């Protein structure tokens, strides 16, 4: 199993451990957890007894079981909810050449991202030395490949002399009550609404997006269950 760590590196390929200063409140804080959809096939005997016959290999249950059995490991992460408080990490910007850039990433979720997992564009709050790091102050942006997201922090926007210093990064889960309008788009090929932008590849389009008569999609006035939404942080990389 892969254990989540906070790391520092001059490039994403090399890292070393950093101190985690706080894991929020004991009993209600962030926890070390397996990422959703990463459980291994829970009954290998099911695969052996039910999926061996050629006529069974293409069934949904057997395909799902084979997908799980093909995993080499289980992705783990720090998991927190809106009541978990801060995940607080000590960062070290080594040397005068440090870019003072921090990448905070989530793990993969197998084939799609559950809609109960925090979106990096709408559901997380970041601060460096108690100063908010947001898109509006040009400290924060989201990098995304498919559904997998990373939050990229440019600490120089808060402290232009950050190189060579240490800093405290704080992460809190603060889910948005509703999915933004930009998250819904109409797919002509599938004739239905799909998530777009920061919500691309996330499950739950049918719950949050609705098709209008003009074949345009708009978000339904559905309030998300904020207590169900949790964030998974598997990588913190300092550059």
PDB file of C-alpha atoms in Angstrom:
ATOM      1  CA  UNK A   1       0.000   0.000   0.000  1.00  0.00           C
ATOM      2  CA  UNK A   2       1.143   3.545  -0.715  1.00  0.00           C
ATOM      3  CA  UNK A   3       1.204   5.821   2.329  1.00  0.00           C
ATOM      4  CA  UNK A   4       0.478   9.525   1.761  1.00  0.00           C
ATOM      5  CA  UNK A   5       3.354  11.864   2.526  1.00  0.00           C
ATOM      6  CA  UNK A   6       4.103  15.532   2.400  1.00  0.00           C
ATOM      7  CA  UNK A   7       7.155  15.938   0.223  1.00  0.00           C
ATOM      8  CA  UNK A   8       9.683  18.511  -0.925  1.00  0.00           C
ATOM      9  CA  UNK A   9      11.445  18.302  -4.260  1.00  0.00           C
ATOM     10  CA  UNK A  10      13.274  20.268  -6.911  1.00  0.00           C
ATOM     11  CA  UNK A  11      11.337  18.264  -9.485  1.00  0.00           C
ATOM     12  CA  UNK A  12       8.242  16.056  -9.135  1.00  0.00           C
ATOM     13  CA  UNK A  13      10.360  12.914  -9.474  1.00  0.00           C
ATOM     14  CA  UNK A  14      12.347  13.277  -6.253  1.00  0.00           C
ATOM     15  CA  UNK A  15      11.052  13.872  -2.745  1.00  0.00           C
ATOM     16  CA  UNK A  16      11.787  13.691   0.958  1.00  0.00           C
ATOM     17  CA  UNK A  17       9.623  13.802   4.055  1.00  0.00           C
ATOM     18  CA  UNK A  18       8.466  17.039   5.643  1.00  0.00           C
ATOM     19  CA  UNK A  19       6.951  17.535   9.084  1.00  0.00           C
ATOM     20  CA  UNK A  20       3.177  17.408   9.415  1.00  0.00           C
ATOM     21  CA  UNK A  21       2.580  19.977  12.133  1.00  0.00           C
ATOM     22  CA  UNK A  22      -1.029  19.157  12.887  1.00  0.00           C
ATOM     23  CA  UNK A  23      -3.612  16.591  11.911  1.00  0.00           C
ATOM     24  CA  UNK A  24      -6.428  18.845  13.132  1.00  0.00           C
ATOM     25  CA  UNK A  25      -8.611  17.802  16.055  1.00  0.00           C
ATOM     26  CA  UNK A  26      -8.082  14.331  17.528  1.00  0.00           C
ATOM     27  CA  UNK A  27     -11.219  12.266  16.974  1.00  0.00           C
ATOM     28  CA  UNK A  28     -12.580  14.567  14.287  1.00  0.00           C
ATOM     29  CA  UNK A  29      -9.555  15.420  12.156  1.00  0.00           C
ATOM     30  CA  UNK A  30      -7.996  14.201   8.944  1.00  0.00           C
ATOM     31  CA  UNK A  31      -7.397  10.453   8.678  1.00  0.00           C
ATOM     32  CA  UNK A  32      -5.165   8.140   6.643  1.00  0.00           C
ATOM     33  CA  UNK A  33      -7.585   6.416   4.278  1.00  0.00           C
ATOM     34  CA  UNK A  34      -7.852   4.273   1.158  1.00  0.00           C
ATOM     35  CA  UNK A  35      -9.070   6.377  -1.786  1.00  0.00           C
ATOM     36  CA  UNK A  36     -12.578   5.543  -3.088  1.00  0.00           C
ATOM     37  CA  UNK A  37     -12.922   2.803  -5.717  1.00  0.00           C
ATOM     38  CA  UNK A  38      -9.516   1.396  -4.738  1.00  0.00           C
ATOM     39  CA  UNK A  39     -10.688  -1.650  -2.780  1.00  0.00           C
ATOM     40  CA  UNK A  40      -9.330  -4.894  -4.155  1.00  0.00           C
ATOM     41  CA  UNK A  41     -11.805  -7.530  -5.357  1.00  0.00           C
ATOM     42  CA  UNK A  42     -13.251  -8.624  -2.030  1.00  0.00           C
ATOM     43  CA  UNK A  43     -13.657 -12.271  -2.966  1.00  0.00           C
ATOM     44  CA  UNK A  44     -11.049 -13.884  -5.196  1.00  0.00           C
ATOM     45  CA  UNK A  45     -13.061 -17.075  -4.873  1.00  0.00           C
ATOM     46  CA  UNK A  46     -15.887 -15.281  -6.713  1.00  0.00           C
ATOM     47  CA  UNK A  47     -13.568 -14.673  -9.657  1.00  0.00           C
ATOM     48  CA  UNK A  48     -12.252 -18.232  -9.620  1.00  0.00           C
ATOM     49  CA  UNK A  49     -15.664 -19.881  -9.399  1.00  0.00           C
ATOM     50  CA  UNK A  50     -17.855 -17.524 -11.435  1.00  0.00           C
ATOM     51  CA  UNK A  51     -15.656 -15.750 -13.997  1.00  0.00           C
ATOM     52  CA  UNK A  52     -13.491 -18.595 -15.283  1.00  0.00           C
ATOM     53  CA  UNK A  53     -16.070 -19.775 -17.819  1.00  0.00           C
ATOM     54  CA  UNK A  54     -15.828 -17.856 -21.142  1.00  0.00           C
ATOM     55  CA  UNK A  55     -19.575 -17.102 -21.099  1.00  0.00           C
ATOM     56  CA  UNK A  56     -19.164 -15.234 -17.795  1.00  0.00           C
ATOM     57  CA  UNK A  57     -16.061 -13.168 -18.496  1.00  0.00           C
ATOM     58  CA  UNK A  58     -17.955 -10.312 -20.127  1.00  0.00           C
ATOM     59  CA  UNK A  59     -20.528  -9.844 -17.384  1.00  0.00           C
ATOM     60  CA  UNK A  60     -20.432  -6.610 -15.394  1.00  0.00           C
ATOM     61  CA  UNK A  61     -19.613  -8.302 -12.085  1.00  0.00           C
ATOM     62  CA  UNK A  62     -16.700 -10.220 -13.570  1.00  0.00           C
ATOM     63  CA  UNK A  63     -15.289  -7.239 -15.467  1.00  0.00           C
ATOM     64  CA  UNK A  64     -15.426  -5.200 -12.264  1.00  0.00           C
ATOM     65  CA  UNK A  65     -13.734  -7.989 -10.333  1.00  0.00           C
ATOM     66  CA  UNK A  66     -10.972  -8.302 -12.939  1.00  0.00           C
ATOM     67  CA  UNK A  67     -10.415  -4.542 -12.817  1.00  0.00           C
ATOM     68  CA  UNK A  68      -9.874  -4.735  -9.067  1.00  0.00           C
ATOM     69  CA  UNK A  69      -7.609  -7.777  -9.303  1.00  0.00           C
ATOM     70  CA  UNK A  70      -5.437  -5.973 -11.861  1.00  0.00           C
ATOM     71  CA  UNK A  71      -4.412  -3.292  -9.334  1.00  0.00           C
ATOM     72  CA  UNK A  72      -0.882  -3.543  -8.004  1.00  0.00           C
ATOM     73  CA  UNK A  73      -1.574  -1.490  -4.889  1.00  0.00           C
ATOM     74  CA  UNK A  74      -4.121   0.618  -3.063  1.00  0.00           C
ATOM     75  CA  UNK A  75      -3.809   4.391  -3.308  1.00  0.00           C
ATOM     76  CA  UNK A  76      -4.001   6.073   0.096  1.00  0.00           C
ATOM     77  CA  UNK A  77      -4.455   9.693   1.115  1.00  0.00           C
ATOM     78  CA  UNK A  78      -5.148  12.064   3.982  1.00  0.00           C
ATOM     79  CA  UNK A  79      -8.947  12.370   4.121  1.00  0.00           C
ATOM     80  CA  UNK A  80     -10.853  15.263   5.673  1.00  0.00           C
ATOM     81  CA  UNK A  81     -14.410  16.621   5.895  1.00  0.00           C
ATOM     82  CA  UNK A  82     -15.681  20.127   6.588  1.00  0.00           C
ATOM     83  CA  UNK A  83     -15.691  19.325  10.308  1.00  0.00           C
ATOM     84  CA  UNK A  84     -12.129  17.982  10.277  1.00  0.00           C
ATOM     85  CA  UNK A  85     -10.398  21.322  10.786  1.00  0.00           C
ATOM     86  CA  UNK A  86      -7.091  22.125   9.122  1.00  0.00           C
ATOM     87  CA  UNK A  87      -4.529  19.781   7.650  1.00  0.00           C
ATOM     88  CA  UNK A  88      -1.405  21.777   8.463  1.00  0.00           C
ATOM     89  CA  UNK A  89       1.960  21.068   6.838  1.00  0.00           C
ATOM     90  CA  UNK A  90       5.399  22.644   7.242  1.00  0.00           C
ATOM     91  CA  UNK A  91       6.956  23.640   3.912  1.00  0.00           C
ATOM     92  CA  UNK A  92      10.627  24.382   3.273  1.00  0.00           C
ATOM     93  CA  UNK A  93      11.571  26.470   0.235  1.00  0.00           C
ATOM     94  CA  UNK A  94      15.208  25.394  -0.014  1.00  0.00           C
ATOM     95  CA  UNK A  95      17.801  27.766  -1.445  1.00  0.00           C
ATOM     96  CA  UNK A  96      17.582  31.071  -3.259  1.00  0.00           C
ATOM     97  CA  UNK A  97      16.539  29.319  -6.491  1.00  0.00           C
ATOM     98  CA  UNK A  98      13.303  27.914  -5.044  1.00  0.00           C
ATOM     99  CA  UNK A  99      10.230  28.698  -7.146  1.00  0.00           C
ATOM    100  CA  UNK A 100       8.095  28.813  -3.987  1.00  0.00           C
ATOM    101  CA  UNK A 101       5.561  26.669  -5.820  1.00  0.00           C
ATOM    102  CA  UNK A 102       3.487  23.998  -4.058  1.00  0.00           C
ATOM    103  CA  UNK A 103       1.487  21.246  -5.765  1.00  0.00           C
ATOM    104  CA  UNK A 104      -1.278  19.633  -3.691  1.00  0.00           C
ATOM    105  CA  UNK A 105      -2.758  16.609  -5.482  1.00  0.00           C
ATOM    106  CA  UNK A 106      -5.424  13.977  -5.029  1.00  0.00           C
ATOM    107  CA  UNK A 107      -5.014  10.263  -5.822  1.00  0.00           C
ATOM    108  CA  UNK A 108      -6.682   8.535  -8.783  1.00  0.00           C
ATOM    109  CA  UNK A 109     -10.128   7.026  -8.159  1.00  0.00           C
ATOM    110  CA  UNK A 110      -9.952   4.085 -10.560  1.00  0.00           C
ATOM    111  CA  UNK A 111     -12.417   4.840 -13.394  1.00  0.00           C
ATOM    112  CA  UNK A 112     -14.312   7.954 -12.292  1.00  0.00           C
ATOM    113  CA  UNK A 113     -14.389  10.442  -9.412  1.00  0.00           C
ATOM    114  CA  UNK A 114     -17.241  10.096  -6.884  1.00  0.00           C
ATOM    115  CA  UNK A 115     -19.426  13.189  -6.571  1.00  0.00           C
ATOM    116  CA  UNK A 116     -18.903  13.072  -2.801  1.00  0.00           C
ATOM    117  CA  UNK A 117     -15.179  13.863  -3.250  1.00  0.00           C
ATOM    118  CA  UNK A 118     -14.184  17.527  -2.888  1.00  0.00           C
ATOM    119  CA  UNK A 119     -13.513  19.447  -6.079  1.00  0.00           C
ATOM    120  CA  UNK A 120     -10.301  21.471  -5.974  1.00  0.00           C
ATOM    121  CA  UNK A 121     -11.957  24.416  -7.765  1.00  0.00           C
ATOM    122  CA  UNK A 122     -14.905  24.853  -5.396  1.00  0.00           C
ATOM    123  CA  UNK A 123     -14.534  22.865  -2.176  1.00  0.00           C
ATOM    124  CA  UNK A 124     -11.104  23.532  -0.647  1.00  0.00           C
ATOM    125  CA  UNK A 125      -9.557  26.535   1.100  1.00  0.00           C
ATOM    126  CA  UNK A 126      -5.787  27.068   1.243  1.00  0.00           C
ATOM    127  CA  UNK A 127      -3.720  29.426   3.382  1.00  0.00           C
ATOM    128  CA  UNK A 128       0.012  30.009   3.773  1.00  0.00           C
ATOM    129  CA  UNK A 129       1.078  31.408   7.139  1.00  0.00           C
ATOM    130  CA  UNK A 130      -2.619  32.192   7.734  1.00  0.00           C
ATOM    131  CA  UNK A 131      -2.848  34.283   4.539  1.00  0.00           C
ATOM    132  CA  UNK A 132      -5.574  33.039   2.141  1.00  0.00           C
ATOM    133  CA  UNK A 133      -4.234  31.598  -1.113  1.00  0.00           C
ATOM    134  CA  UNK A 134      -7.017  31.946  -3.693  1.00  0.00           C
ATOM    135  CA  UNK A 135      -7.648  32.286  -7.399  1.00  0.00           C
ATOM    136  CA  UNK A 136      -8.672  35.913  -6.918  1.00  0.00           C
ATOM    137  CA  UNK A 137      -5.293  36.943  -5.446  1.00  0.00           C
ATOM    138  CA  UNK A 138      -3.463  34.916  -8.147  1.00  0.00           C
ATOM    139  CA  UNK A 139      -1.953  32.594  -5.547  1.00  0.00           C
ATOM    140  CA  UNK A 140      -3.939  29.504  -6.559  1.00  0.00           C
ATOM    141  CA  UNK A 141      -4.968  27.654  -9.703  1.00  0.00           C
ATOM    142  CA  UNK A 142      -6.212  24.158 -10.529  1.00  0.00           C
ATOM    143  CA  UNK A 143      -4.343  21.827 -12.889  1.00  0.00           C
ATOM    144  CA  UNK A 144      -6.442  18.949 -14.147  1.00  0.00           C
ATOM    145  CA  UNK A 145      -5.944  15.856 -16.335  1.00  0.00           C
ATOM    146  CA  UNK A 146      -9.274  14.083 -16.811  1.00  0.00           C
ATOM    147  CA  UNK A 147     -10.878  14.170 -13.383  1.00  0.00           C
ATOM    148  CA  UNK A 148      -7.595  14.094 -11.384  1.00  0.00           C
ATOM    149  CA  UNK A 149      -6.876  17.490  -9.875  1.00  0.00           C
ATOM    150  CA  UNK A 150      -3.933  19.307  -8.316  1.00  0.00           C
ATOM    151  CA  UNK A 151      -4.038  22.668  -6.613  1.00  0.00           C
ATOM    152  CA  UNK A 152      -0.993  24.776  -7.525  1.00  0.00           C
ATOM    153  CA  UNK A 153       0.023  27.499  -5.078  1.00  0.00           C
ATOM    154  CA  UNK A 154       2.355  30.354  -6.032  1.00  0.00           C
ATOM    155  CA  UNK A 155       3.575  31.496  -2.617  1.00  0.00           C
ATOM    156  CA  UNK A 156       5.529  34.363  -4.206  1.00  0.00           C
ATOM    157  CA  UNK A 157       2.227  36.196  -4.658  1.00  0.00           C
ATOM    158  CA  UNK A 158       1.996  36.360  -0.853  1.00  0.00           C
ATOM    159  CA  UNK A 159       5.704  36.718  -0.038  1.00  0.00           C
ATOM    160  CA  UNK A 160       8.149  37.650  -2.797  1.00  0.00           C
ATOM    161  CA  UNK A 161      11.045  36.796  -0.480  1.00  0.00           C
ATOM    162  CA  UNK A 162       9.857  33.266   0.296  1.00  0.00           C
ATOM    163  CA  UNK A 163      12.953  31.490  -1.134  1.00  0.00           C
ATOM    164  CA  UNK A 164      15.077  30.006   1.631  1.00  0.00           C
ATOM    165  CA  UNK A 165      12.276  30.249   4.205  1.00  0.00           C
ATOM    166  CA  UNK A 166       9.835  27.810   5.803  1.00  0.00           C
ATOM    167  CA  UNK A 167       6.082  28.301   5.786  1.00  0.00           C
ATOM    168  CA  UNK A 168       2.935  26.667   7.108  1.00  0.00           C
ATOM    169  CA  UNK A 169       0.377  25.405   4.607  1.00  0.00           C
ATOM    170  CA  UNK A 170      -3.201  24.968   5.845  1.00  0.00           C
ATOM    171  CA  UNK A 171      -5.902  23.063   3.960  1.00  0.00           C
ATOM    172  CA  UNK A 172      -9.583  23.077   4.915  1.00  0.00           C
ATOM    173  CA  UNK A 173     -12.613  21.428   3.342  1.00  0.00           C
ATOM    174  CA  UNK A 174     -15.321  24.030   2.612  1.00  0.00           C
ATOM    175  CA  UNK A 175     -17.752  22.552   0.048  1.00  0.00           C
ATOM    176  CA  UNK A 176     -19.836  24.793  -2.203  1.00  0.00           C
ATOM    177  CA  UNK A 177     -23.588  24.251  -1.610  1.00  0.00           C
ATOM    178  CA  UNK A 178     -24.322  23.817  -5.321  1.00  0.00           C
ATOM    179  CA  UNK A 179     -22.557  22.743  -8.503  1.00  0.00           C
ATOM    180  CA  UNK A 180     -21.607  25.847 -10.563  1.00  0.00           C
ATOM    181  CA  UNK A 181     -23.398  26.579 -13.841  1.00  0.00           C
ATOM    182  CA  UNK A 182     -20.153  26.084 -15.779  1.00  0.00           C
ATOM    183  CA  UNK A 183     -20.066  22.425 -14.684  1.00  0.00           C
ATOM    184  CA  UNK A 184     -22.909  21.323 -16.999  1.00  0.00           C
ATOM    185  CA  UNK A 185     -22.761  20.917 -20.790  1.00  0.00           C
ATOM    186  CA  UNK A 186     -24.900  19.147 -23.384  1.00  0.00           C
ATOM    187  CA  UNK A 187     -23.328  16.190 -25.211  1.00  0.00           C
ATOM    188  CA  UNK A 188     -24.807  15.910 -28.738  1.00  0.00           C
ATOM    189  CA  UNK A 189     -23.481  12.400 -29.234  1.00  0.00           C
ATOM    190  CA  UNK A 190     -24.939  11.001 -26.014  1.00  0.00           C
ATOM    191  CA  UNK A 191     -27.938  13.382 -25.989  1.00  0.00           C
ATOM    192  CA  UNK A 192     -27.577  14.134 -22.319  1.00  0.00           C
ATOM    193  CA  UNK A 193     -25.838  16.432 -19.889  1.00  0.00           C
ATOM    194  CA  UNK A 194     -22.252  15.780 -18.917  1.00  0.00           C
ATOM    195  CA  UNK A 195     -20.031  17.413 -16.357  1.00  0.00           C
ATOM    196  CA  UNK A 196     -17.487  19.819 -17.809  1.00  0.00           C
ATOM    197  CA  UNK A 197     -14.541  21.944 -16.695  1.00  0.00           C
ATOM    198  CA  UNK A 198     -13.401  21.271 -13.140  1.00  0.00           C
ATOM    199  CA  UNK A 199     -16.127  18.609 -12.731  1.00  0.00           C
ATOM    200  CA  UNK A 200     -15.130  16.641 -15.834  1.00  0.00           C
ATOM    201  CA  UNK A 201     -15.054  12.884 -15.171  1.00  0.00           C
ATOM    202  CA  UNK A 202     -17.018  13.167 -11.916  1.00  0.00           C
ATOM    203  CA  UNK A 203     -20.035  10.949 -11.280  1.00  0.00           C
ATOM    204  CA  UNK A 204     -23.514  12.368 -10.710  1.00  0.00           C
ATOM    205  CA  UNK A 205     -24.368  14.440 -13.807  1.00  0.00           C
ATOM    206  CA  UNK A 206     -27.967  13.188 -13.711  1.00  0.00           C
ATOM    207  CA  UNK A 207     -28.396  14.515 -10.164  1.00  0.00           C
ATOM    208  CA  UNK A 208     -26.990  17.996 -10.727  1.00  0.00           C
ATOM    209  CA  UNK A 209     -27.532  18.857 -14.426  1.00  0.00           C
ATOM    210  CA  UNK A 210     -30.766  19.133 -16.409  1.00  0.00           C
ATOM    211  CA  UNK A 211     -31.442  19.438 -20.154  1.00  0.00           C
ATOM    212  CA  UNK A 212     -33.546  22.379 -21.348  1.00  0.00           C
ATOM    213  CA  UNK A 213     -35.711  22.419 -24.507  1.00  0.00           C
ATOM    214  CA  UNK A 214     -32.973  24.193 -26.469  1.00  0.00           C
ATOM    215  CA  UNK A 215     -30.542  21.335 -25.755  1.00  0.00           C
ATOM    216  CA  UNK A 216     -28.620  23.399 -23.253  1.00  0.00           C
ATOM    217  CA  UNK A 217     -27.745  22.143 -19.822  1.00  0.00           C
ATOM    218  CA  UNK A 218     -28.114  24.026 -16.601  1.00  0.00           C
ATOM    219  CA  UNK A 219     -27.491  23.016 -12.984  1.00  0.00           C
ATOM    220  CA  UNK A 220     -30.480  21.830 -11.006  1.00  0.00           C
ATOM    221  CA  UNK A 221     -31.283  23.649  -7.789  1.00  0.00           C
ATOM    222  CA  UNK A 222     -30.062  20.704  -5.785  1.00  0.00           C
ATOM    223  CA  UNK A 223     -28.217  21.335  -2.548  1.00  0.00           C
ATOM    224  CA  UNK A 224     -25.247  19.028  -2.072  1.00  0.00           C
ATOM    225  CA  UNK A 225     -24.999  17.078   1.164  1.00  0.00           C
ATOM    226  CA  UNK A 226     -22.065  19.036   2.552  1.00  0.00           C
ATOM    227  CA  UNK A 227     -21.403  16.567   5.356  1.00  0.00           C
ATOM    228  CA  UNK A 228     -20.829  13.759   2.821  1.00  0.00           C
ATOM    229  CA  UNK A 229     -18.176  15.623   0.843  1.00  0.00           C
ATOM    230  CA  UNK A 230     -14.591  14.810   1.776  1.00  0.00           C
ATOM    231  CA  UNK A 231     -11.182  15.669   0.333  1.00  0.00           C
ATOM    232  CA  UNK A 232      -8.339  13.243  -0.375  1.00  0.00           C
ATOM    233  CA  UNK A 233      -4.776  14.620  -0.390  1.00  0.00           C
ATOM    234  CA  UNK A 234      -2.074  12.157  -1.473  1.00  0.00           C
ATOM    235  CA  UNK A 235       0.790  14.447  -2.577  1.00  0.00           C
ATOM    236  CA  UNK A 236       2.230  17.768  -1.452  1.00  0.00           C
ATOM    237  CA  UNK A 237       5.211  18.712  -3.592  1.00  0.00           C
ATOM    238  CA  UNK A 238       7.399  21.775  -2.972  1.00  0.00           C
ATOM    239  CA  UNK A 239       9.392  23.195  -5.875  1.00  0.00           C
TER     240      UNK A 239
END
